[in-house]
Coordinates of N, CA and C in Angstrom, one line a residue:
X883 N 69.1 2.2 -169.5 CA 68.1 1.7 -168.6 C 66.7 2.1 -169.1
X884 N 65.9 1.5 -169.0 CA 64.3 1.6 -169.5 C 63.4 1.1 -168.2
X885 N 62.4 1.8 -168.4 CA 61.2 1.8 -167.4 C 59.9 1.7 -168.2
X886 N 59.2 0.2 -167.7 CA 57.7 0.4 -168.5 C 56.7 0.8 -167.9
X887 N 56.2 1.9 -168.6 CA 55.2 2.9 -167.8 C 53.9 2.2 -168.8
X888 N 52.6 2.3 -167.8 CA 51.3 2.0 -168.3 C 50.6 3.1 -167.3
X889 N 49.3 3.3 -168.1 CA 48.4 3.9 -167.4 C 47.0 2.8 -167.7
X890 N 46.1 3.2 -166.1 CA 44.9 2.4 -166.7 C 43.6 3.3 -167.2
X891 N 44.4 4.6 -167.1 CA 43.2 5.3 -168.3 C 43.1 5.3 -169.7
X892 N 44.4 4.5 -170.4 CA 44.3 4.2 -171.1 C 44.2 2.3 -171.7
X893 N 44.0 1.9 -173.3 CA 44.0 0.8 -173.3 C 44.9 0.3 -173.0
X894 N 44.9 -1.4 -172.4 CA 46.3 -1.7 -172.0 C 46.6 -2.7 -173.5
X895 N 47.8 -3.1 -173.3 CA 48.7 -3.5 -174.5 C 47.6 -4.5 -174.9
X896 N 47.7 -4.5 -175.7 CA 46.6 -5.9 -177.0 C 47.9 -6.9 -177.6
X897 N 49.1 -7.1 -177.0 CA 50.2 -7.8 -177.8 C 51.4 -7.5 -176.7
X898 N 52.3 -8.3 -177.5 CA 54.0 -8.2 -176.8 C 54.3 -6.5 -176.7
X899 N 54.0 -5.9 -176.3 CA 54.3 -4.7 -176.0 C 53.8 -4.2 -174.8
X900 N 54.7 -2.8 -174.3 CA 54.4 -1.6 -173.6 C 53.8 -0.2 -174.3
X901 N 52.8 0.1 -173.5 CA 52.2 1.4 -173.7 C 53.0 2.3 -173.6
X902 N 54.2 2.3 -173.0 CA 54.8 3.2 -173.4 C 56.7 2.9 -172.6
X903 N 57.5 3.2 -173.1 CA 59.0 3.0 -172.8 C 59.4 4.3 -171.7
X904 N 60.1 4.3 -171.1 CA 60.4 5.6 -170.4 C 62.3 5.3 -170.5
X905 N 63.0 5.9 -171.4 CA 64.0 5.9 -171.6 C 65.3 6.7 -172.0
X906 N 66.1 7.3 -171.3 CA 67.2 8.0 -171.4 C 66.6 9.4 -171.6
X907 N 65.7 10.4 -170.8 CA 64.9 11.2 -170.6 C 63.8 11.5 -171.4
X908 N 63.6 10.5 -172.5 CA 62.3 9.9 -173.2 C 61.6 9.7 -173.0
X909 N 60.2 9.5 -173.2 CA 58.7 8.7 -173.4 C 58.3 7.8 -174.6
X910 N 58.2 6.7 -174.9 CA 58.3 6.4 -176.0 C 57.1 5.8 -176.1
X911 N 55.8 6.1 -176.6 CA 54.5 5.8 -176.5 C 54.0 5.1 -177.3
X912 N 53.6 3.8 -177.2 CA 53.0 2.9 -178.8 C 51.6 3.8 -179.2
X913 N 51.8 3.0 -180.7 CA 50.7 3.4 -181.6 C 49.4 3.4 -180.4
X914 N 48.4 4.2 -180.4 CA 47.3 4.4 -179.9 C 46.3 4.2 -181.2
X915 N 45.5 3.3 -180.4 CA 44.0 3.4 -181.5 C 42.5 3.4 -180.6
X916 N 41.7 4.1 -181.8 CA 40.5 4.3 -180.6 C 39.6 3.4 -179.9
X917 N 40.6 2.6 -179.1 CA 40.1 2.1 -178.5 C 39.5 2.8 -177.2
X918 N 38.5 2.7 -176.5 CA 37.7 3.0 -175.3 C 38.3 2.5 -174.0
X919 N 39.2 2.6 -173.4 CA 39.7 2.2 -172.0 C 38.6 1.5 -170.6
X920 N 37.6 2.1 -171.0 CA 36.8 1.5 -170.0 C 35.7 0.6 -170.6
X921 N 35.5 0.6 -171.9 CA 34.7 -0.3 -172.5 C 35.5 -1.7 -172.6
X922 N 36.9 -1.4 -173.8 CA 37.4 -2.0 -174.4 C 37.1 -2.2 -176.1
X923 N 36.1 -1.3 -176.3 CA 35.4 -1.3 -177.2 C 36.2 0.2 -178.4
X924 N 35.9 0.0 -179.4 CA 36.4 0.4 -180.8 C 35.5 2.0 -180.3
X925 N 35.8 3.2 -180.3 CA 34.6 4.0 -180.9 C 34.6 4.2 -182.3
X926 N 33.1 4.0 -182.5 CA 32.6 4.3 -184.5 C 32.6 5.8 -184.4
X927 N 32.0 6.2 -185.5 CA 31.6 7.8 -185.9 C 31.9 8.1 -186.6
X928 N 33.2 7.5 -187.4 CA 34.1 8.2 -188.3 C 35.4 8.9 -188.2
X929 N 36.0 9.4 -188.7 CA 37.4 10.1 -188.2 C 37.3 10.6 -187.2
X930 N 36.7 11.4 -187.1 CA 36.9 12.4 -185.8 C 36.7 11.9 -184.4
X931 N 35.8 11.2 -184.5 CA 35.3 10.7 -183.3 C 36.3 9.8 -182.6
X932 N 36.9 9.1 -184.0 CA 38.1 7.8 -183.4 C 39.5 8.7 -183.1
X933 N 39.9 10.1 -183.8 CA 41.2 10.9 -183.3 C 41.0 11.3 -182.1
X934 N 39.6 12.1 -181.3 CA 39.2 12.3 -180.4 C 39.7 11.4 -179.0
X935 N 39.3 10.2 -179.8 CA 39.8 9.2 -178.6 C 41.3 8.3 -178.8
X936 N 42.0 8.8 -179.9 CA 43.3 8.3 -179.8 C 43.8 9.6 -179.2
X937 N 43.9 11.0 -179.2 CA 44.0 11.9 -178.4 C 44.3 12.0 -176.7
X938 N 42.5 11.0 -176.3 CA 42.7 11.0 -174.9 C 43.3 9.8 -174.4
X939 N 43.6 8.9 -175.2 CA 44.4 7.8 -175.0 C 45.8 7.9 -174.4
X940 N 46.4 8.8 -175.8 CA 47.9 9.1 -175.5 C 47.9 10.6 -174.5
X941 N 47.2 11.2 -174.3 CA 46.6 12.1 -173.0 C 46.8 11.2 -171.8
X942 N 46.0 10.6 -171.7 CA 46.1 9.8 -170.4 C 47.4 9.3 -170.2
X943 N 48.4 9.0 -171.0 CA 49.6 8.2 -170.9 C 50.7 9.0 -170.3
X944 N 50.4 10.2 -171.2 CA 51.3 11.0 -170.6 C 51.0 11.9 -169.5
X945 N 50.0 11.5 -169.3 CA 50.0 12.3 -167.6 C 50.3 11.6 -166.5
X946 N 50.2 10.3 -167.1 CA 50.7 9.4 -166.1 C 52.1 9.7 -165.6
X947 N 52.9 10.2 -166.2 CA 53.8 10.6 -166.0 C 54.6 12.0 -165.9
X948 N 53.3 13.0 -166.0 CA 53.2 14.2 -165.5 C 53.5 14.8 -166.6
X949 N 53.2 14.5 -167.7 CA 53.6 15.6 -169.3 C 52.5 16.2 -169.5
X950 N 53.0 16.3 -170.5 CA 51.4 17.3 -171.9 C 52.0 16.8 -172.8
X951 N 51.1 17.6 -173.8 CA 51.8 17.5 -175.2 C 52.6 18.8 -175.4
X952 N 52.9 19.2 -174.6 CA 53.8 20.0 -174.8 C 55.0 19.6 -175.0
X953 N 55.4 18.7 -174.1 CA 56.5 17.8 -174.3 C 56.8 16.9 -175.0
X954 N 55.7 16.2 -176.4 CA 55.7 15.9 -177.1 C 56.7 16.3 -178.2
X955 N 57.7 15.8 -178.8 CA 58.7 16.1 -179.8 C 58.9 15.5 -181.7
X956 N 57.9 14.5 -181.2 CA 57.6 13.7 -182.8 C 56.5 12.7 -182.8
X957 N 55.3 13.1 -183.8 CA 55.0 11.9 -183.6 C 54.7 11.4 -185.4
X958 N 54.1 9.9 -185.0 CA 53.7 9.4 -186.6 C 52.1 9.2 -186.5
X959 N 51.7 9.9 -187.7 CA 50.0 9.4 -187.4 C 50.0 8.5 -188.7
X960 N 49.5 7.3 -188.4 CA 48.7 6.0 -189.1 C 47.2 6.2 -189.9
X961 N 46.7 7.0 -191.0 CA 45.6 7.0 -191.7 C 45.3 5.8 -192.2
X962 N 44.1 5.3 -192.2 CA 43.8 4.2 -193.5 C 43.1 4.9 -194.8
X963 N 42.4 5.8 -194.5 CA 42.7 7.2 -195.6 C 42.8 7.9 -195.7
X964 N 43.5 8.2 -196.3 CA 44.2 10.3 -196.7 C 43.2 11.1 -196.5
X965 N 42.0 10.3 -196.9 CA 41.0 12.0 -197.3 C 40.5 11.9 -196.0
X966 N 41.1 11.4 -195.0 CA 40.5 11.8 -193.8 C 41.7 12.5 -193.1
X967 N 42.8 13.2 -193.8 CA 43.6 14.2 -193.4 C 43.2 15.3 -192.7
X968 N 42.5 15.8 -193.4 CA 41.7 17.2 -193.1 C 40.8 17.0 -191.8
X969 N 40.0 16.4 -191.7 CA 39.5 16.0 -190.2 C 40.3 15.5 -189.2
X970 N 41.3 15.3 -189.3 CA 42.1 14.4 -188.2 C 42.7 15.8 -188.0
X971 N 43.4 16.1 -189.1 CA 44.4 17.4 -188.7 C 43.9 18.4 -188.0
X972 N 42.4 18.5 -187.8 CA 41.5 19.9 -187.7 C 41.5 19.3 -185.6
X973 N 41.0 17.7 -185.2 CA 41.0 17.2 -184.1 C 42.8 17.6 -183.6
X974 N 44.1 17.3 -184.1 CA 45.2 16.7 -183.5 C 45.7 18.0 -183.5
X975 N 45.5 19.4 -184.2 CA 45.6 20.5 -184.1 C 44.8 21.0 -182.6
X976 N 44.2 20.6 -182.1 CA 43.6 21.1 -180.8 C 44.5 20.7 -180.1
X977 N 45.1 19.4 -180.0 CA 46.3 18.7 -179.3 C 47.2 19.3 -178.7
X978 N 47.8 20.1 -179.9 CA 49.0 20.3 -179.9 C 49.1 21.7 -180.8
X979 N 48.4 22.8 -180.2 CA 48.2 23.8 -180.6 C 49.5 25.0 -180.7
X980 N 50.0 24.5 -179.4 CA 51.4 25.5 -179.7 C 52.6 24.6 -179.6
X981 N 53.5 25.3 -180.2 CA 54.8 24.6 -180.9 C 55.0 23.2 -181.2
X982 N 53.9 23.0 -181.9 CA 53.4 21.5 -182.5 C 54.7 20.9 -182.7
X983 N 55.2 19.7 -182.3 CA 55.8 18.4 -182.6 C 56.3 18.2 -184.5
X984 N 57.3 17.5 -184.4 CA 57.3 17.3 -185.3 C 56.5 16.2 -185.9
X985 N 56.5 16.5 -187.5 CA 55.2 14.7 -187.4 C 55.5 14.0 -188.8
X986 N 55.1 12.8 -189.2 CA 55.1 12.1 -190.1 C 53.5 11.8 -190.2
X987 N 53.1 11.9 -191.6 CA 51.6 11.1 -191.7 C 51.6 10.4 -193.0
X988 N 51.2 9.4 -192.8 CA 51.3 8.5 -193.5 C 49.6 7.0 -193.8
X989 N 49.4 6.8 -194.8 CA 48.4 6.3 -194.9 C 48.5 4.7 -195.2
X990 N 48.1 3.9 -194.5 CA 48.6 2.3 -194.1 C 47.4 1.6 -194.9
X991 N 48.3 0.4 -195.5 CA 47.1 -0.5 -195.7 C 45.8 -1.0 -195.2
X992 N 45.9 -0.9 -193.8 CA 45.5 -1.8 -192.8 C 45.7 -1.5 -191.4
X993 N 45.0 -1.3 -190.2 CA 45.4 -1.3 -189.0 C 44.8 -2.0 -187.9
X994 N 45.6 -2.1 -187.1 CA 44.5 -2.8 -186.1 C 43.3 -2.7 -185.8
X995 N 42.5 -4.3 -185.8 CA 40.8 -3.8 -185.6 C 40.1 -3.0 -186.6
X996 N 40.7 -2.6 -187.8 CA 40.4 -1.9 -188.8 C 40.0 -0.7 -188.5
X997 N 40.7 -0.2 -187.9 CA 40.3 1.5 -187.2 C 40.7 2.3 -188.4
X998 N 40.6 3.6 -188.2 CA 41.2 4.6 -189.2 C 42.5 5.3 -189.6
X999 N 42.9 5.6 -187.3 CA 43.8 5.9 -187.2 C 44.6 5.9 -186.4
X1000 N 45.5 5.6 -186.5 CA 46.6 5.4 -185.1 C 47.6 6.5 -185.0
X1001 N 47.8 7.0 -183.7 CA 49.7 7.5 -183.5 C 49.9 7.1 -182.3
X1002 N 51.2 7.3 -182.9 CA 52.3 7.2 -181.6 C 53.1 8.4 -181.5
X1003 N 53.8 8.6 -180.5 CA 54.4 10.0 -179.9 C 56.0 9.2 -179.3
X1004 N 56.6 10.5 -179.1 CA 57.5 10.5 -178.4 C 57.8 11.5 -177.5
X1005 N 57.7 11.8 -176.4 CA 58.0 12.8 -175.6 C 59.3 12.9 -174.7
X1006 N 59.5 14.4 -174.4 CA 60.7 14.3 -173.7 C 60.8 15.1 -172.2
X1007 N 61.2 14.4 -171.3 CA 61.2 14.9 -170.0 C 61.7 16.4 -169.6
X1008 N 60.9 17.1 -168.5 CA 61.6 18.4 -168.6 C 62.7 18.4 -167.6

């Protein structure tokens, strides 16, 4: 059984999807990009500024459903480039400060809206 959880402090789906799955004591959270929830608008600045706000995105999602990132157990971050590793890792390290998640990072051709950087998470219920 699956349950589709949305929050409206976050963006809502831009496509055939859920913001997030709630399944078999899972969270299963789509890619997040910095998009602004109450604009609808892209934030610029550069790396940091756009992890900052893929951060409070997937933040808001999961409180919707009463987590942290504590509960967080994997996630994948989406670069469009590498050498913005170092800055992203320095923002998603505030995130997820203790017993950090496991992660995949990986640097994509292309992402939606041409942002920098996306993740997605998976969390698990306590």
């Amino acid at each position: 059984m699956k349950t589709v959880i949305s929050s409206d402090r976050a963006p809502q789906a831009i496509g055939p999807y859920s913001q997030a799955i709630k399944a078999n004591g899972f969270l299963f959270v789509s890619g997040q990009i910095p998009l602004d929830p109450t604009t609808g608008q892209i934030v610029y600045g550069g790396i940091e500024s756009q992890t900052y706000q893929v951060i409070a995105n997937l933040r808001a999602i999961l409180e919707k459903e009463g987590l942290t990132f504590a509960n967080v157990v994997k996630t994948t971050v989406f670069l469009k480039d590498m050498e913005d590793f170092t800055v992203m890792n320095k923002v998603y390290a505030q995130a997820f400060a203790d017993e950090p998640p496991a992660r995949a990072c990986v640097q994509v051709a292309r992402l939606p809206r041409d942002v920098s950087v996306e993740i997605e998470l998976i969390a698990v219920y306590p």
